[in-house]
Short mmCIF file of C-alpha atoms and ligand atoms in Angstrom, two decimals:
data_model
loop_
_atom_site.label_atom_id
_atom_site.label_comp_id
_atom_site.label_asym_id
_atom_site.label_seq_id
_atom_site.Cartn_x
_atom_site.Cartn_y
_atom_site.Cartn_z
CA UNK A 1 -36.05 -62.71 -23.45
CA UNK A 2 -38.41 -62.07 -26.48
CA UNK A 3 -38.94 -65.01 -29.14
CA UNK A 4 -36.86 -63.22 -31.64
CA UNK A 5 -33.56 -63.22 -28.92
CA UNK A 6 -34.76 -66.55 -28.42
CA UNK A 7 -34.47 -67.79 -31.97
CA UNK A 8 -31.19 -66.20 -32.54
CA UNK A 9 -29.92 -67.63 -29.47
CA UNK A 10 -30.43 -70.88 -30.28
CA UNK A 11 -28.93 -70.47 -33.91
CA UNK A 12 -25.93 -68.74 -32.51
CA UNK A 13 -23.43 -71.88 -33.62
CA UNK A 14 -24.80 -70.63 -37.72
CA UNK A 15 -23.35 -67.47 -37.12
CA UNK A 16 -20.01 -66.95 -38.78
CA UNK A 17 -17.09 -67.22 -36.36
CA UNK A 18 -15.68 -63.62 -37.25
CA UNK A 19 -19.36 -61.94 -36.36
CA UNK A 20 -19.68 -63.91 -32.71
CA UNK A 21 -16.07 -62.51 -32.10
CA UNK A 22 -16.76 -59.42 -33.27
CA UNK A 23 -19.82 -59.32 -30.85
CA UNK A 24 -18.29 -61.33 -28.16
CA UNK A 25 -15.22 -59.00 -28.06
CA UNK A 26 -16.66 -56.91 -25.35
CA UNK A 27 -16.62 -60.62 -23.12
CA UNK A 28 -12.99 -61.50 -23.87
CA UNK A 29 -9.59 -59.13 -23.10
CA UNK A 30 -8.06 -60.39 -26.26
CA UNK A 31 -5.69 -63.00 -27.18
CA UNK A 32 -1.86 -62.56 -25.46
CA UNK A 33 -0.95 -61.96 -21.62
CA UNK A 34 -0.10 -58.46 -22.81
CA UNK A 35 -3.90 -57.75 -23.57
CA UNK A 36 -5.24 -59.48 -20.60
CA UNK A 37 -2.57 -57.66 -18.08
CA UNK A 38 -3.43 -54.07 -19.69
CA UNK A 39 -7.06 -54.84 -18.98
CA UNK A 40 -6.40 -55.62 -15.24
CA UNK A 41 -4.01 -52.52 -15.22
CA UNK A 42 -7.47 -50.85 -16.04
CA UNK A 43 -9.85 -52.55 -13.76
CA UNK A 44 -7.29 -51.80 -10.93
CA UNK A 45 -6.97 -48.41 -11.85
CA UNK A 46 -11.26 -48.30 -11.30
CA UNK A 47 -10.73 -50.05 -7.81
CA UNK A 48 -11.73 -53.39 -8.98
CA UNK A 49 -9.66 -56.78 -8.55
CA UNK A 50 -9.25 -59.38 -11.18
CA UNK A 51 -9.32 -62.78 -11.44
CA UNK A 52 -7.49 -64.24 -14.82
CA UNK A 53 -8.96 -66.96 -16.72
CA UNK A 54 -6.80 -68.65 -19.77
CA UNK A 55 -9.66 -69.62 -22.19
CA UNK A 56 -10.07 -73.08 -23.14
CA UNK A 57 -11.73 -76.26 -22.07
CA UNK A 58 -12.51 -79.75 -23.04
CA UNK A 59 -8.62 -80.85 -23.89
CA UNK A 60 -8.17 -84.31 -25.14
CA UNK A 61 -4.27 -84.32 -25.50
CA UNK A 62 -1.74 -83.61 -22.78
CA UNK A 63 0.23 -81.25 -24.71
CA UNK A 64 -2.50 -78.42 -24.42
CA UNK A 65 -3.12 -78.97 -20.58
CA UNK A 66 0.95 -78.86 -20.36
CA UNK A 67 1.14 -75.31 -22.11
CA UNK A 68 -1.95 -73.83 -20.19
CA UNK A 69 -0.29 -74.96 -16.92
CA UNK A 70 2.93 -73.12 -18.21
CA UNK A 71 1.07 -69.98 -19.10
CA UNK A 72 -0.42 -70.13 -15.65
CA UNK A 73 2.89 -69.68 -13.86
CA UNK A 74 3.98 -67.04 -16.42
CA UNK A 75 1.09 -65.06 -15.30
CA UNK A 76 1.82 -64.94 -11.69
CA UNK A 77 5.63 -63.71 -12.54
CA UNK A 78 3.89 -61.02 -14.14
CA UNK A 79 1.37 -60.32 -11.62
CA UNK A 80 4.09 -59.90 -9.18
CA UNK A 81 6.34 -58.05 -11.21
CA UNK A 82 3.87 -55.52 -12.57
CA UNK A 83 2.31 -55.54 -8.63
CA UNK A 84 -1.41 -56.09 -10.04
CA UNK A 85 -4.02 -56.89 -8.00
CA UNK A 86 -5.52 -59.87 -9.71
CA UNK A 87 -5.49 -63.69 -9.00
CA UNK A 88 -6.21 -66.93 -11.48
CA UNK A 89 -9.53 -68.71 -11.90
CA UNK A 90 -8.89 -72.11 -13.50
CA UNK A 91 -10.91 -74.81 -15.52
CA UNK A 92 -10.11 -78.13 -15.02
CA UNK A 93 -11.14 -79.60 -18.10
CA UNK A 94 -8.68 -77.36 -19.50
CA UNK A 95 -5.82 -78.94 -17.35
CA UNK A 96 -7.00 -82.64 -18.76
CA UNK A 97 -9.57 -83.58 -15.90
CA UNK A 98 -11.68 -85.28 -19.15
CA UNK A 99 -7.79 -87.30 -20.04
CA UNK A 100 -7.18 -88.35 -16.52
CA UNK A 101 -8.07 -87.10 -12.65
CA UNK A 102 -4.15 -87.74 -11.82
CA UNK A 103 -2.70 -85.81 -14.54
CA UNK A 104 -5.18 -83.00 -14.06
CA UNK A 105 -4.66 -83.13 -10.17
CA UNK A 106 -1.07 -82.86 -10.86
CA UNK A 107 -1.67 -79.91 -12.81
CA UNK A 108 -3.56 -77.59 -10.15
CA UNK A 109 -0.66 -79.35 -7.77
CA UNK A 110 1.90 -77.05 -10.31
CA UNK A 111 -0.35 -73.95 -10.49
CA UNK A 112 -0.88 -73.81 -6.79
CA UNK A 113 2.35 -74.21 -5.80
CA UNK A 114 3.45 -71.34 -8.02
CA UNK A 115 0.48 -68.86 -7.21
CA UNK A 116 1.89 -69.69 -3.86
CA UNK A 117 5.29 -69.12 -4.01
CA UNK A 118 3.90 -65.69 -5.43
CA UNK A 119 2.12 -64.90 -3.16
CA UNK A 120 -1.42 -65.48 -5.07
CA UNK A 121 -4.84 -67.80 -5.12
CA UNK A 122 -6.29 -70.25 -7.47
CA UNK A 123 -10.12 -70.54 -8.00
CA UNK A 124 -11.46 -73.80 -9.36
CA UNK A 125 -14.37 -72.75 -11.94
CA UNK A 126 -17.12 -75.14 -11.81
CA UNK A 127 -18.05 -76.76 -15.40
CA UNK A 128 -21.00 -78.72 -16.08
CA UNK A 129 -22.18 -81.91 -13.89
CA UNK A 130 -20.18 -84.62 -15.12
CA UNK A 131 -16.80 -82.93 -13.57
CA UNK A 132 -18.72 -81.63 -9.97
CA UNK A 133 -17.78 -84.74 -7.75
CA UNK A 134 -13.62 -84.61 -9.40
CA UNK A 135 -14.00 -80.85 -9.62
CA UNK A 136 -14.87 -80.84 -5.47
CA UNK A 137 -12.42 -83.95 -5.04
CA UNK A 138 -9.50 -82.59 -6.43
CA UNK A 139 -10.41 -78.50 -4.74
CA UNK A 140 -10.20 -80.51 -0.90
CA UNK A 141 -6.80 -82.25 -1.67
CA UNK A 142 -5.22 -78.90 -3.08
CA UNK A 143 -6.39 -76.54 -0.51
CA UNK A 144 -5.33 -79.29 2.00
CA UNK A 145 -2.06 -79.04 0.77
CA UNK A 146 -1.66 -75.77 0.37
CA UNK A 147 -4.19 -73.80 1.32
CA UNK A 148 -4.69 -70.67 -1.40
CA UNK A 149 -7.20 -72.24 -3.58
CA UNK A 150 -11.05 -71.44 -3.38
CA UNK A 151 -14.24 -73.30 -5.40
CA UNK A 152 -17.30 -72.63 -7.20
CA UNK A 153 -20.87 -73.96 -6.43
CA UNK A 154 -23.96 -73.32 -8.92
CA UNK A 155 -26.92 -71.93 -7.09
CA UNK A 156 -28.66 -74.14 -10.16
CA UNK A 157 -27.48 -77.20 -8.68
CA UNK A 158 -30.22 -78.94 -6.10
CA UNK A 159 -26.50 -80.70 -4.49
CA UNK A 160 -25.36 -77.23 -3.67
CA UNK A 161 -26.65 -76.67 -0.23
CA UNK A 162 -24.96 -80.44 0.70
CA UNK A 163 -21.94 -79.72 -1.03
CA UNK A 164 -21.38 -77.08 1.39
CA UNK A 165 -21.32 -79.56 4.28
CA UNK A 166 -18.20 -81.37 2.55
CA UNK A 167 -15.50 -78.40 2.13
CA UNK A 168 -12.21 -78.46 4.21
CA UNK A 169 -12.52 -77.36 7.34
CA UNK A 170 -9.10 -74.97 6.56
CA UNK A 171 -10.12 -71.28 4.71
CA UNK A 172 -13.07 -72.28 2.86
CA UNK A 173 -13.53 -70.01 0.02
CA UNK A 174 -16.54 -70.66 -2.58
CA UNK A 175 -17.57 -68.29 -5.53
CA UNK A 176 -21.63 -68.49 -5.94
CA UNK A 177 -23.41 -68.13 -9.36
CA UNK A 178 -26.69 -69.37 -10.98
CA UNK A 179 -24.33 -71.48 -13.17
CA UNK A 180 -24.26 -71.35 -16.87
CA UNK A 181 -24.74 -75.25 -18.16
CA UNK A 182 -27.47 -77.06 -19.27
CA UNK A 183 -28.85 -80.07 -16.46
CA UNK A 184 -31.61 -82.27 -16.51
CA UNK A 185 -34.05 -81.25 -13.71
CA UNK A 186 -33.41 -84.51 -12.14
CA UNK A 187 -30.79 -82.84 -10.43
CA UNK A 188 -31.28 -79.06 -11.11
CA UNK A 189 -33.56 -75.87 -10.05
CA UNK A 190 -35.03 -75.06 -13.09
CA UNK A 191 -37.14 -71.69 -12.65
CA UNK A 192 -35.46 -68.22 -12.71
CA UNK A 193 -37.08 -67.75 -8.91
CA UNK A 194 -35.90 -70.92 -7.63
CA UNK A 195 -32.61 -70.61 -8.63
CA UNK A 196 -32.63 -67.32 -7.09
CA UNK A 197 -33.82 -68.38 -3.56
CA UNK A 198 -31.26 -71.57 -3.62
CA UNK A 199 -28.68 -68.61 -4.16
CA UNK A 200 -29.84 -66.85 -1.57
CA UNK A 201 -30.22 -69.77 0.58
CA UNK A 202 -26.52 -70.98 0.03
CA UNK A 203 -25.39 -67.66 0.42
CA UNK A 204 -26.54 -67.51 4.01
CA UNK A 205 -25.44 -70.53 4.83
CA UNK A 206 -21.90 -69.63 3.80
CA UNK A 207 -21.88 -66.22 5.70
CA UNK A 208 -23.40 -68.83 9.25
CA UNK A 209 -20.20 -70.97 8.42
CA UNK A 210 -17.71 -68.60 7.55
CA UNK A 211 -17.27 -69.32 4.46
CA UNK A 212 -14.98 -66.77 2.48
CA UNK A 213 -17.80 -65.40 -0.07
CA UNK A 214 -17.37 -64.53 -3.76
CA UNK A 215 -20.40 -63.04 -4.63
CA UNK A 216 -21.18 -63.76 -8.34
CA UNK A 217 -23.67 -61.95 -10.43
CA UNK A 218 -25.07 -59.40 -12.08
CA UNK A 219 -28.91 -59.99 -11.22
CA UNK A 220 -29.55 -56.37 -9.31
CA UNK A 221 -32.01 -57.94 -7.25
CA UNK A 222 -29.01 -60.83 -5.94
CA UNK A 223 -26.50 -57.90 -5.41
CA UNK A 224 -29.28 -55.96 -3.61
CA UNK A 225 -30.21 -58.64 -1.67
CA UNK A 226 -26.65 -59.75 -0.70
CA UNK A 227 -25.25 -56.20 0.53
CA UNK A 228 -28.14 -56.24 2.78
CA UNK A 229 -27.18 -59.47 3.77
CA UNK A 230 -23.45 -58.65 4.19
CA UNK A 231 -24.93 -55.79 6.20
CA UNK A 232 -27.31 -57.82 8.66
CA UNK A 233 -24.42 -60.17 9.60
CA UNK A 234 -21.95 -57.32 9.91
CA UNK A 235 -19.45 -59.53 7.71
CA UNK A 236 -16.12 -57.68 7.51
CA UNK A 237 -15.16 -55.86 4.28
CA UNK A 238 -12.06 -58.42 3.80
CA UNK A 239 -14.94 -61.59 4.09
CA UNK A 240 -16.62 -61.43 1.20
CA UNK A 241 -16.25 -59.87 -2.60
CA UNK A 242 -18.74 -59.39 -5.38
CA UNK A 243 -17.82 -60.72 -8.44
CA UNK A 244 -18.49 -59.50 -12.24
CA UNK A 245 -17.76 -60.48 -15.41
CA UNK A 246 -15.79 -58.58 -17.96
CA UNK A 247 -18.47 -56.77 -20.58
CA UNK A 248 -21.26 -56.75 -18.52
CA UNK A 249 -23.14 -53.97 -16.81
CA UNK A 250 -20.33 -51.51 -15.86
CA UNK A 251 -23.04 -49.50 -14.16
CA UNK A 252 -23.68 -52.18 -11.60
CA UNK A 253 -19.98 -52.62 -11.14
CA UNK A 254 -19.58 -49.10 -10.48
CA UNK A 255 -22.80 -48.80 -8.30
CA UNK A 256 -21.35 -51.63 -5.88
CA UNK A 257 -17.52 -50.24 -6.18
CA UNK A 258 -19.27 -46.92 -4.89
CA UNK A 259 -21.11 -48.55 -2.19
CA UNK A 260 -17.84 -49.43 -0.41
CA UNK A 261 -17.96 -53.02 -1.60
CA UNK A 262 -14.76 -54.96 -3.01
CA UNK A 263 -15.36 -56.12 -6.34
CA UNK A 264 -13.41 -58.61 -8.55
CA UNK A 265 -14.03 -58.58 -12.64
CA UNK A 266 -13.33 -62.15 -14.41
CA UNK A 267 -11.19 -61.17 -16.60
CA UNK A 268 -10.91 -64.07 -20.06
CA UNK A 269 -8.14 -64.14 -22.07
CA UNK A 270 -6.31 -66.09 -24.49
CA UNK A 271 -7.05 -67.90 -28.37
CA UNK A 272 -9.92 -70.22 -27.82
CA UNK A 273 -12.33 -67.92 -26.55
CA UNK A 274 -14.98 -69.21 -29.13
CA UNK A 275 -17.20 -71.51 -26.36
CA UNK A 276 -16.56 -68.55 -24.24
CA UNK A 277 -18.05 -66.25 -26.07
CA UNK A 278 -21.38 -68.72 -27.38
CA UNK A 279 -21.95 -68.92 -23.30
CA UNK A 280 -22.14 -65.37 -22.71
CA UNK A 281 -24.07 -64.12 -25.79
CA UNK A 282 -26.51 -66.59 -24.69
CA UNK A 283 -27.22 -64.72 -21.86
CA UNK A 284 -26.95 -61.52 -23.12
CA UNK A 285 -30.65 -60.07 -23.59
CA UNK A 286 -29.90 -58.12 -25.90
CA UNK A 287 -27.93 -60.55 -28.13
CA UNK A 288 -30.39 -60.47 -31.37
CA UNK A 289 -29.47 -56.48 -31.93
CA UNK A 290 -25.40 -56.98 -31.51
CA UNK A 291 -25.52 -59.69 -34.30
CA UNK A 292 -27.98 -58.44 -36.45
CA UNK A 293 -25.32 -54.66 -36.32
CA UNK A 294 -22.56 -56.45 -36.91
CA UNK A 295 -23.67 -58.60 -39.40
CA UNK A 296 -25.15 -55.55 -41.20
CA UNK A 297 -21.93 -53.78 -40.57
CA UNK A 298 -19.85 -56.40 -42.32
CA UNK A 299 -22.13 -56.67 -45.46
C1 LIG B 1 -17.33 -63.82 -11.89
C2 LIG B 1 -18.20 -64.91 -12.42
C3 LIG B 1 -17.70 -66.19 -12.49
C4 LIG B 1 -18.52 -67.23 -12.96
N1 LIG B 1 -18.05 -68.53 -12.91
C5 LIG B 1 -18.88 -69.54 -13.25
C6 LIG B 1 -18.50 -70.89 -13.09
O1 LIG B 1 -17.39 -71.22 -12.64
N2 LIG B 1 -19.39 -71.86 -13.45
C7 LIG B 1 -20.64 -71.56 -13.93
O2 LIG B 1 -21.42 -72.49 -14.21
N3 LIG B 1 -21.02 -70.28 -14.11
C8 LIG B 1 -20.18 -69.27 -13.78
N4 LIG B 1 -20.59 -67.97 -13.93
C9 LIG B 1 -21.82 -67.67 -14.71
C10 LIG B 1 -23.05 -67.65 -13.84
O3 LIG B 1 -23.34 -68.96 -13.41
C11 LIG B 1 -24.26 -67.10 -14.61
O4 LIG B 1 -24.49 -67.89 -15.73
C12 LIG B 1 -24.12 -65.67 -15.03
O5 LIG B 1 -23.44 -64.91 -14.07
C13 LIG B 1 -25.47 -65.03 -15.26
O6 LIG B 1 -26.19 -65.05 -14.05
P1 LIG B 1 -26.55 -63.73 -13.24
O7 LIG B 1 -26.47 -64.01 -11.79
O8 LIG B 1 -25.74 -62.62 -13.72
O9 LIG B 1 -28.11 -63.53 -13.54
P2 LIG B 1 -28.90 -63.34 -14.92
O10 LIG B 1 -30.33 -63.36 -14.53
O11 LIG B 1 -28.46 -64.30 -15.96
O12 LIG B 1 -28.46 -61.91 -15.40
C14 LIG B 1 -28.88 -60.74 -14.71
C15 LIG B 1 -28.81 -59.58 -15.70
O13 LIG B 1 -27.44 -59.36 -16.07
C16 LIG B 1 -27.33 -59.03 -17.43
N5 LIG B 1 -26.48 -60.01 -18.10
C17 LIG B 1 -26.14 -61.25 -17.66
N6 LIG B 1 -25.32 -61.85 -18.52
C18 LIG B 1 -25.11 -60.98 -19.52
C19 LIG B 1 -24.35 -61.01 -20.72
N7 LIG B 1 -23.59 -62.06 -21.03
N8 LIG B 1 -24.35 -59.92 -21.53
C20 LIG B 1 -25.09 -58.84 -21.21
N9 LIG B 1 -25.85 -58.75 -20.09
C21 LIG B 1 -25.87 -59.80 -19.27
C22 LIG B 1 -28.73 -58.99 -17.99
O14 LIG B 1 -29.24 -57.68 -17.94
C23 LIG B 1 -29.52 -59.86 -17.05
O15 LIG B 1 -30.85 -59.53 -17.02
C24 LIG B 1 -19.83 -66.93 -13.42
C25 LIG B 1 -20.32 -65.64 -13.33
C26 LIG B 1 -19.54 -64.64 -12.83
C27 LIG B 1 -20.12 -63.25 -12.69
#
């Protein structure tokens, strides 16, 4: 990333809200279920899956964990009734996991018992380090119970490789990335290589256990190096997915679509997508150009 994307990126929070959303828009489906569903009708429509994610995070009150848990089992009526191919991804902060581990766990208990009743599968998002031990807690008692709910593990994360070791034994199903937060190195990888080879490294070590594998990323070389691995194992088509998310590099999506792969966009939605959106233009190389357009734009 060059010093000027650098500089920008760390002055992102300056930048009037209206300009990151107008930049960020490409990240985010919108703000109703109406948006978010038309965008999976889309994706589907391509040949890729979806996985739903109601934007928000952090909740101090109950009240806003209680309506996100509602919304949750409005979208699987809808799923079903408009026969889309796309299921939830969840964040647990979201559902009060910073209020209390109970009420949260109580929560996903709701969710996945109505994504199962529809027929449909939850996926625990991993947030920063302070919820991994609750976030991998409260994934084993869920799946235990009823068994359509999958995890995510950050290739960042030096605990990763263990962490593996402690999944239930019953349909294992774990969604790799880099991971997005900022750790300490006391208990991170911190150089772009390293975090590659841990990815690689956890990767393999799901396909040897048979580990359902969401393949998360847009780093060509990762892809590359995961079909091949996919390949060398001779992992079914229905063991594995690659996983994208929504705004970036379409090419690549339609490179692995084309390749015979199944691929699954994340798919945000919803009225707080402001944290959201600082996370991905963060990461977005090209960051410094979109703001500086859209700021120009709007003068
Ligand atoms: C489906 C999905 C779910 C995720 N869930 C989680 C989660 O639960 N917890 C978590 O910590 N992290 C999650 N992440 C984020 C992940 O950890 C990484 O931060 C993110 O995917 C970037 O890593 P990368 O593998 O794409 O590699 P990078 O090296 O970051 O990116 C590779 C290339 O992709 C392009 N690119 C990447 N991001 C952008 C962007 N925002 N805009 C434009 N171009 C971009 C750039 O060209 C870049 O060079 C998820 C990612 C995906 C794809």
């Amino acid at each position: 990333m060059s010093v000027f994307n650098r500089l920008l990126t760390a002055s992102l929070p300056l930048v009037p809200k209206a300009i990151v959303g107008r930049v960020a828009s490409r990240y985010v489906a919108g703000e109703t279920l109406d948006q978010a569903l038309a965008v999976v009708r889309k994706l589907n429509a391509q040949g890729a899956m979806a996985t739903l994610d109601l934007l928000g995070e952090e909740v101090k009150e109950r009240p806003p964990a209680l309506a996100a848990v509602e919304e949750y089992l409005r979208l699987f009526a809808a799923l079903e009734r408009e026969k889309l191919d796309s299921n939830v991804s969840i964040k647990l902060t979201l559902l009060g996991l910073k209020i209390d581990e109970g009420f949260c766990r109580d929560n996903v208990d709701r969710i996945a018992a109505a994504a199962k009743a529809h027929g449909n599968f939850v996926r625990i998002d991993m947030e920063d380090s302070s919820c991994t031990d609750a976030t991998l807690r409260i994934y084993r008692e869920m799946q235990e119970r009823h068994g359509n709910l999958g995890v995510v593990l950050q290739a960042y994360m030096r605990r990763t490789l263990a962490d593996l070791d402690t999944l239930p034994r019953e349909s294992p199903s774990v969604r790799i990335c880099k991971g997005i937060y900022v750790e300490p190195r006391e208990i991170a990888w911190k150089g772009y290589e390293t975090v590659r080879a841990n990815y690689l490294h956890a990767l393999e070590k799901m396909i040897a256990r048979g580990i359902y594998a969401a393949i998360a990323t847009h780093d060509e070389y990762l892809a590359c190096t995961a079909a091949a691995m996919v390949e060398k194992h001779g992992l079914p088509r229905d063991r594995y997915e690659f996983q994208m998310l929504l705004g970036v590099d379409e090419q690549l999506r339609r490179i692995l679509l084309a390749a015979g792969h199944r691929l699954r966009v994340y798919v945000p939605y919803g009225r707080d997508w402001y944290p959201y959106s600082i996370r991905r233009l963060r990461e977005n190389p090209e960051v410094a150009r979109h703001v500086l357009r859209a700021m120009l734009k709007r003068g």
